[in-house]
Short mmCIF file of C-alpha atoms in Angstrom, two decimals:
data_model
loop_
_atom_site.label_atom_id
_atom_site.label_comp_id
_atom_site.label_asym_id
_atom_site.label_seq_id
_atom_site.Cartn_x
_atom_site.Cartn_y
_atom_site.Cartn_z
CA UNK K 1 119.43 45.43 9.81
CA UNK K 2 120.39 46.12 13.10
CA UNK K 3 122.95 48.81 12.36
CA UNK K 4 120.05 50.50 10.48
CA UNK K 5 117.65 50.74 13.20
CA UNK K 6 120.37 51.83 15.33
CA UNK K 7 121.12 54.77 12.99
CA UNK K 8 116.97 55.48 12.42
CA UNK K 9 116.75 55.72 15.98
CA UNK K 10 119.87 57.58 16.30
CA UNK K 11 118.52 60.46 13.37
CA UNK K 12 115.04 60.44 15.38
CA UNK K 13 116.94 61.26 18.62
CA UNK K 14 118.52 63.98 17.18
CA UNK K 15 115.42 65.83 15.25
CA UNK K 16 113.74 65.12 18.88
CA UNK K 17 116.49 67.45 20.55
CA UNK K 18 116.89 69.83 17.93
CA UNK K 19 113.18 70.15 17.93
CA UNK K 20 113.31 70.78 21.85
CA UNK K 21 115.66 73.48 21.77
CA UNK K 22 114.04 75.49 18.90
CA UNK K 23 110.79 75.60 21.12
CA UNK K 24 113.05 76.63 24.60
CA UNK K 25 114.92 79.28 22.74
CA UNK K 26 111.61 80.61 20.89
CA UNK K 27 111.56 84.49 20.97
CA UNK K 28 107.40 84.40 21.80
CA UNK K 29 108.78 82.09 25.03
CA UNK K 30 111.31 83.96 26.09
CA UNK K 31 109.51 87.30 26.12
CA UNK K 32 106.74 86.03 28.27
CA UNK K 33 108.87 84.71 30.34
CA UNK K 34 111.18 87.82 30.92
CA UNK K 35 107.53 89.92 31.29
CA UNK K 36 106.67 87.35 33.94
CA UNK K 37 109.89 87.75 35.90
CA UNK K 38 109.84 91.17 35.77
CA UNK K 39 106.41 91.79 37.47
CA UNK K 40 107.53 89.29 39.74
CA UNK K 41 110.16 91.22 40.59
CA UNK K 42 108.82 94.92 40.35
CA UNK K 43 106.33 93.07 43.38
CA UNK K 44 109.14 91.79 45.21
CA UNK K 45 110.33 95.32 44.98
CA UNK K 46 107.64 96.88 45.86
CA UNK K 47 108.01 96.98 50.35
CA UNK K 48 111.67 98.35 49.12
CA UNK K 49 110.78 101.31 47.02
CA UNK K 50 107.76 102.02 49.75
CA UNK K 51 110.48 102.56 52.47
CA UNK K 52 112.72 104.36 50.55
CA UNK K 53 109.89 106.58 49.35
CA UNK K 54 108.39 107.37 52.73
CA UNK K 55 112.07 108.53 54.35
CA UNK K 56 111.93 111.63 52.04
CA UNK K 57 108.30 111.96 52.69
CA UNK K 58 107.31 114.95 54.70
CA UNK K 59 104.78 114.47 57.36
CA UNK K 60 101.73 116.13 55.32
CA UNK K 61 102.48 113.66 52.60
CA UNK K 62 103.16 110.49 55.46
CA UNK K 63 99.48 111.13 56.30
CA UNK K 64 98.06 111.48 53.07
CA UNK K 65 94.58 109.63 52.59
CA UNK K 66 94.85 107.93 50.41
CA UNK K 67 97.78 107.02 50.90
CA UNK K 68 100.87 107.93 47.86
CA UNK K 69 103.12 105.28 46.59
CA UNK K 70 105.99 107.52 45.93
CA UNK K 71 107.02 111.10 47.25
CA UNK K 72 106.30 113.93 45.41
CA UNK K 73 108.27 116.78 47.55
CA UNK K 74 111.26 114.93 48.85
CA UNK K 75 112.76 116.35 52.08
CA UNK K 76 115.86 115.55 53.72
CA UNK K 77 114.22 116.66 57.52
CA UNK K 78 113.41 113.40 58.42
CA UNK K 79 116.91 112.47 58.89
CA UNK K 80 117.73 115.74 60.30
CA UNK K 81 115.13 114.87 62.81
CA UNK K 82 116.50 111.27 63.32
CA UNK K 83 120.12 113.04 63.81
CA UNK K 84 119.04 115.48 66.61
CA UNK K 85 116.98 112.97 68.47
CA UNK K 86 120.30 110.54 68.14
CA UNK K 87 122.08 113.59 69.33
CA UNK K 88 119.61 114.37 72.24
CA UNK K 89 120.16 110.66 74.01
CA UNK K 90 122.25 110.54 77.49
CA UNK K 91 123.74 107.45 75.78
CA UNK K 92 126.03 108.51 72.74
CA UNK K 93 124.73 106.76 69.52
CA UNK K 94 128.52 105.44 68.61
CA UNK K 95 127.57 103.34 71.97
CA UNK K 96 124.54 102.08 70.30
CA UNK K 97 126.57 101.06 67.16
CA UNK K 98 129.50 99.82 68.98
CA UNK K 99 126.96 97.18 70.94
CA UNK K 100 125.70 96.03 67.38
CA UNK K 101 128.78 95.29 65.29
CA UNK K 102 130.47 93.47 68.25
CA UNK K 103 127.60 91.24 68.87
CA UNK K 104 126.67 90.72 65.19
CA UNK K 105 130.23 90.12 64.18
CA UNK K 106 131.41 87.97 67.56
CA UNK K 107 128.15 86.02 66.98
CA UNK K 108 128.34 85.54 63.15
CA UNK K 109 131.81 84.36 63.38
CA UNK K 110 131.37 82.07 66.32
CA UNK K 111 128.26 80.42 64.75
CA UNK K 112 130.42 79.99 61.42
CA UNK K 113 133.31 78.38 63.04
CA UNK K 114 131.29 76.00 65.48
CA UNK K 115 128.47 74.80 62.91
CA UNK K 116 131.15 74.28 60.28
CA UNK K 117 133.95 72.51 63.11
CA UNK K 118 130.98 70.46 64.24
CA UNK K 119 129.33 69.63 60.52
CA UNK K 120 132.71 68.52 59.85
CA UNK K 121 133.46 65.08 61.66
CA UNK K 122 129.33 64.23 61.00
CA UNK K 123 129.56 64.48 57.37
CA UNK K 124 132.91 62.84 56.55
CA UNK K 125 133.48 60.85 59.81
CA UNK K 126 131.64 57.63 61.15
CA UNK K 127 131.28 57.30 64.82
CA UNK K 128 129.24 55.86 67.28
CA UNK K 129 125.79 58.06 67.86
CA UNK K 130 126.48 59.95 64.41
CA UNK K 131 122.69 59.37 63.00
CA UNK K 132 121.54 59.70 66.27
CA UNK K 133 123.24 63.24 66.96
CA UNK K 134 122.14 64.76 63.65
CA UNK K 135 118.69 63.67 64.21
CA UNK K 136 118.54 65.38 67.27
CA UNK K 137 120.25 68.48 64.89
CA UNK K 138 116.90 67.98 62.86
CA UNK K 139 114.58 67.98 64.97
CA UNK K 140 115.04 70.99 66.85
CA UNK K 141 115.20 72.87 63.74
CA UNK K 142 110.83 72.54 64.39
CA UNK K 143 110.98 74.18 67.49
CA UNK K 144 110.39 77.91 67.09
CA UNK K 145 112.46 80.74 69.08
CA UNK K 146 109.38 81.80 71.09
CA UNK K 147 109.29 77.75 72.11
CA UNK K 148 112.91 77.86 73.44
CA UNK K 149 113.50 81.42 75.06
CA UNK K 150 112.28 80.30 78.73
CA UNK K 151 114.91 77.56 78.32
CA UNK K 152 117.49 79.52 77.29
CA UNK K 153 116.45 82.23 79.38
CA UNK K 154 117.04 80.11 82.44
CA UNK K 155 120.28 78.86 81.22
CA UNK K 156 122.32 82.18 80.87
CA UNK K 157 120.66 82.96 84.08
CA UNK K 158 122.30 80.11 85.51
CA UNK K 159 125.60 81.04 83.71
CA UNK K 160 125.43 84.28 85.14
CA UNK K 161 125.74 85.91 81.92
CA UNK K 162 122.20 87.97 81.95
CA UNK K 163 123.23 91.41 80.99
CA UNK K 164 125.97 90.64 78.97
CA UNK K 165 126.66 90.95 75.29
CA UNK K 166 127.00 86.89 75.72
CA UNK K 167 123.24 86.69 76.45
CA UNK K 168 122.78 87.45 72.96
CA UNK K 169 126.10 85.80 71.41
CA UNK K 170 126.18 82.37 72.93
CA UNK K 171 122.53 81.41 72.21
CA UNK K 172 123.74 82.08 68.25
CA UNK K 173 126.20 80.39 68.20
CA UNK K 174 124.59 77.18 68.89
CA UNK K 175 121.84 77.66 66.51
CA UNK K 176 121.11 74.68 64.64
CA UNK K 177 120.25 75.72 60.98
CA UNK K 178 124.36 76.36 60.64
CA UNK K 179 125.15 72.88 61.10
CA UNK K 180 122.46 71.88 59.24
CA UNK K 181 123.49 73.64 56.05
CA UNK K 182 127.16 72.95 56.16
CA UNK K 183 126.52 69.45 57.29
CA UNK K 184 124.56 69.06 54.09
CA UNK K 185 127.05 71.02 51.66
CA UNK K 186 129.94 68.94 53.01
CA UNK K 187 128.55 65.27 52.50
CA UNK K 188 129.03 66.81 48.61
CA UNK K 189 132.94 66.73 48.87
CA UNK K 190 134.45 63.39 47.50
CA UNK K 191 135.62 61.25 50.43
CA UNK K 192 138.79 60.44 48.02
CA UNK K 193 139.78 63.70 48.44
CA UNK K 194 139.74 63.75 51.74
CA UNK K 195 141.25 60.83 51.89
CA UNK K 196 143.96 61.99 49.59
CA UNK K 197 145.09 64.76 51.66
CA UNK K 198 145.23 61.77 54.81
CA UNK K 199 147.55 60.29 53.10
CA UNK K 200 149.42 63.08 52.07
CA UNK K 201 150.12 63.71 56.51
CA UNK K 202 147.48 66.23 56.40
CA UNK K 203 146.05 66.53 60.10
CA UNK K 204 142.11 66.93 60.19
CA UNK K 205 142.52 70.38 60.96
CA UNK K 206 144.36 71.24 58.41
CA UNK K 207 141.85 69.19 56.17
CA UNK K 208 139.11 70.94 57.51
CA UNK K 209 140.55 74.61 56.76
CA UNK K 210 142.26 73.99 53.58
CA UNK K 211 140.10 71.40 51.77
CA UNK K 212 136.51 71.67 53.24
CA UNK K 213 136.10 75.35 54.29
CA UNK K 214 136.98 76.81 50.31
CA UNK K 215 134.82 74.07 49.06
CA UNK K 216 131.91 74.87 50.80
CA UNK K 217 132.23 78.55 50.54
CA UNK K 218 128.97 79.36 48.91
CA UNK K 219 127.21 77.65 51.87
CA UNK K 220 128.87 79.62 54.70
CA UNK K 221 129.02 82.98 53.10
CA UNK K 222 124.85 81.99 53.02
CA UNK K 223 125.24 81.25 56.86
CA UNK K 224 126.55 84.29 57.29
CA UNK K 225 124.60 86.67 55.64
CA UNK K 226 121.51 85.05 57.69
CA UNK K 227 123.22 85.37 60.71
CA UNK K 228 124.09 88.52 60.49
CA UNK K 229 120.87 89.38 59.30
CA UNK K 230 119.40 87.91 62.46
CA UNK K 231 121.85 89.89 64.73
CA UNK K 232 121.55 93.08 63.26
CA UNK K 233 117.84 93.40 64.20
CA UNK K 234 118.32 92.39 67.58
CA UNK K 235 116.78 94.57 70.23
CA UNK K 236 118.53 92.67 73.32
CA UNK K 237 115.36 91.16 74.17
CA UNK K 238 114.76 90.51 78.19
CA UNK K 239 118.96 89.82 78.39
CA UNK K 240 119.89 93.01 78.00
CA UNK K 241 118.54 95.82 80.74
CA UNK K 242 121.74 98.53 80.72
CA UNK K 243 121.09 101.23 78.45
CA UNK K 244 124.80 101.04 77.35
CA UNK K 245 124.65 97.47 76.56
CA UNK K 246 121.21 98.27 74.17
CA UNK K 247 122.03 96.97 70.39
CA UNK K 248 121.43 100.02 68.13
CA UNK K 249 118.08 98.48 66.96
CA UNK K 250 116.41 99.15 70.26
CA UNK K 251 117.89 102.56 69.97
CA UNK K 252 115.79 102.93 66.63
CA UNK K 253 112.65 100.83 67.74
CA UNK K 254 112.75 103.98 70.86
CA UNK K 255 112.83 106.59 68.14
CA UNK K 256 109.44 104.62 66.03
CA UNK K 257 107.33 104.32 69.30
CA UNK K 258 107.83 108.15 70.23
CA UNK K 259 104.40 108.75 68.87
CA UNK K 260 102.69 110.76 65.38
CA UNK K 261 105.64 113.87 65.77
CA UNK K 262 108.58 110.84 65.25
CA UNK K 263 106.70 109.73 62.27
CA UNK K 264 109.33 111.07 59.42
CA UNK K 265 112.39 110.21 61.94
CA UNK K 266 110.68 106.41 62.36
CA UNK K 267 110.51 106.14 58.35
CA UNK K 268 114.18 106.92 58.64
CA UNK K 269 115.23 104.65 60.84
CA UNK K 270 113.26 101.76 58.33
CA UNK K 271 115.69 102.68 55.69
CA UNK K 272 118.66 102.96 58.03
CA UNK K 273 118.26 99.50 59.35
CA UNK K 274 117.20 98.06 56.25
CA UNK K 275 120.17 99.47 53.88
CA UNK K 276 123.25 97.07 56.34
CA UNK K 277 122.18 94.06 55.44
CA UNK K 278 120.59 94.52 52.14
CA UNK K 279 123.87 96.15 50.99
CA UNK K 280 125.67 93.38 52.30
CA UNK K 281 123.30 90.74 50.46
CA UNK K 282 124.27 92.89 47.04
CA UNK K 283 127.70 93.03 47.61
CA UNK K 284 127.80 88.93 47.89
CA UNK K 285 124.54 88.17 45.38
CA UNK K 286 126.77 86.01 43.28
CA UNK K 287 127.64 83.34 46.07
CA UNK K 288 124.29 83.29 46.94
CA UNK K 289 122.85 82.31 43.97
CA UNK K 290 125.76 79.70 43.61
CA UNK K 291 124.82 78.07 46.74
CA UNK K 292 121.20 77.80 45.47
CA UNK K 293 122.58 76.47 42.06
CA UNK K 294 125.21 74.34 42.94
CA UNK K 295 124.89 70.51 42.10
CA UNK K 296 127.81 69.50 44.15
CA UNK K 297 130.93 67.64 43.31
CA UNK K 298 131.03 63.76 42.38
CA UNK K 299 133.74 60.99 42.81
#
């Protein structure tokens, strides 16, 4: 009697299921939902398209009322224009992009290595002041940058490093989201591993760079493409006052604010700074969605 009910329930279990996936994989379902997703993302799309639309756009069509979505006679000029008045500064423009790839890439790596060293020891270590530390980690991830920049202001002041590419570097490094995210993707590694490779004479350095770091690697390639997204747009700020220290943004942000004539050269300089790190976010698209996706490993 038993073994019967066991097997009814067992047969109703399985029409259940079967039942369930002939309504998921429906073709009515799955066409609505791909019509969704596309508007979704033909809106997404949408600021990208704009910008690429309005650098070939020549000035009569930049000022059209109303205003056209895409170009209809494309001209290279604004670029042309963007070149010469590149061309025209006392500063050479290979300056300007010299002073952005050393600070994005000194900053991006230094934030990398000192959120993941430091995310380490609190997500696979217990010491005293552990819980204590992280919620400190926390909580200043709800202070905004406009809430901290008289602080840290004042403190590369007092370092003496105003007007130095480490005004911009140093306060990156220590930003706090980093440490957040790797603390987070590391608490998912199995502590026997860990403790396997202890065993084995492995040193916690060597733990750290051949065990944790290829583990985690969907979570710091994501750490890096925000950093260096952050970076990238940086104008120097009130830290930066040489003109040959100036990041290659403020360069760009001059070229914008030169009034209605600049117009074609400013929607330019949109698509120049936008295509870095959007090509770099394509190039790594598949980690990124891992890192959104991943579950995590288990003991």
């Amino acid at each position: 009697m038993g073994g019967g009910v066991m097997r009814l329930g067992g047969v109703k279990s399985y029409i259940r299921s079967k039942k369930t996936k002939r309504v998921n994989r429906s073709l009515a379902g799955t066409v609505m939902l791909f019509i969704f997703l596309a508007l979704v993302g033909a809106f997404m799309a949408m600021p990208l398209v704009l910008t690429i639309n309005n650098a070939f756009k020549p000035l009569d069509e930049l000022f059209l009322f109303p205003p056209r979505f895409f170009v209809r006679n494309p001209t290279r000029g604004n670029f042309t224009d963007l070149i010469i008045l590149m061309q025209g500064s006392w500063v050479p423009f290979s300056r300007y992009v010299f002073n952005t790839i050393f600070i994005t890439g000194m900053g991006t790596v230094g934030h990398l290595f000192l959120a993941s060293a430091a995310a380490y020891p609190l997500a696979k270590n217990n010491f005293p002041g552990k819980n204590i530390l992280f919620s400190i980690v926390v909580l200043s991830l709800m202070f905004s940058v406009v809430v901290t920049s008289i602080p840290n202001y004042m403190i590369i002041t007092w370092l003496g490093l105003n007007n130095t590419y480490w005004a911009i570097i140093l306060p990156a490094f220590s930003a706090s989201l980093g440490l957040y995210l790797m603390k987070q993707f590391m608490e998912q590694i199995p502590d026997s591993l860990i403790e396997s490779a202890r065993l084995d004479g492995a040193s916690e350095f060597t733990i750290y760079r051949s065990i944790v770091m290829p583990n985690v690697k969907p979570a710091w390639l994501t750490l890096v493409i925000l950093m260096f997204q952050a970076l990238w747009t940086t104008t120097g700020g009130v830290f930066l006052r040489d003109e040959q220290l100036k990041p290659l943004n403020f360069a760009m942000s001059q070229i914008v604010g030169g009034g209605i004539a600049r117009a074609g050269a400013g929607a330019a300089v949109m698509l120049v700074m936008m295509s870095v790190p959007i090509g770099f976010f394509i190039f790594s698209q598949s980690r990124i969605i891992e890192t959104m996706t991943t579950s995590g490993m288990k003991d």
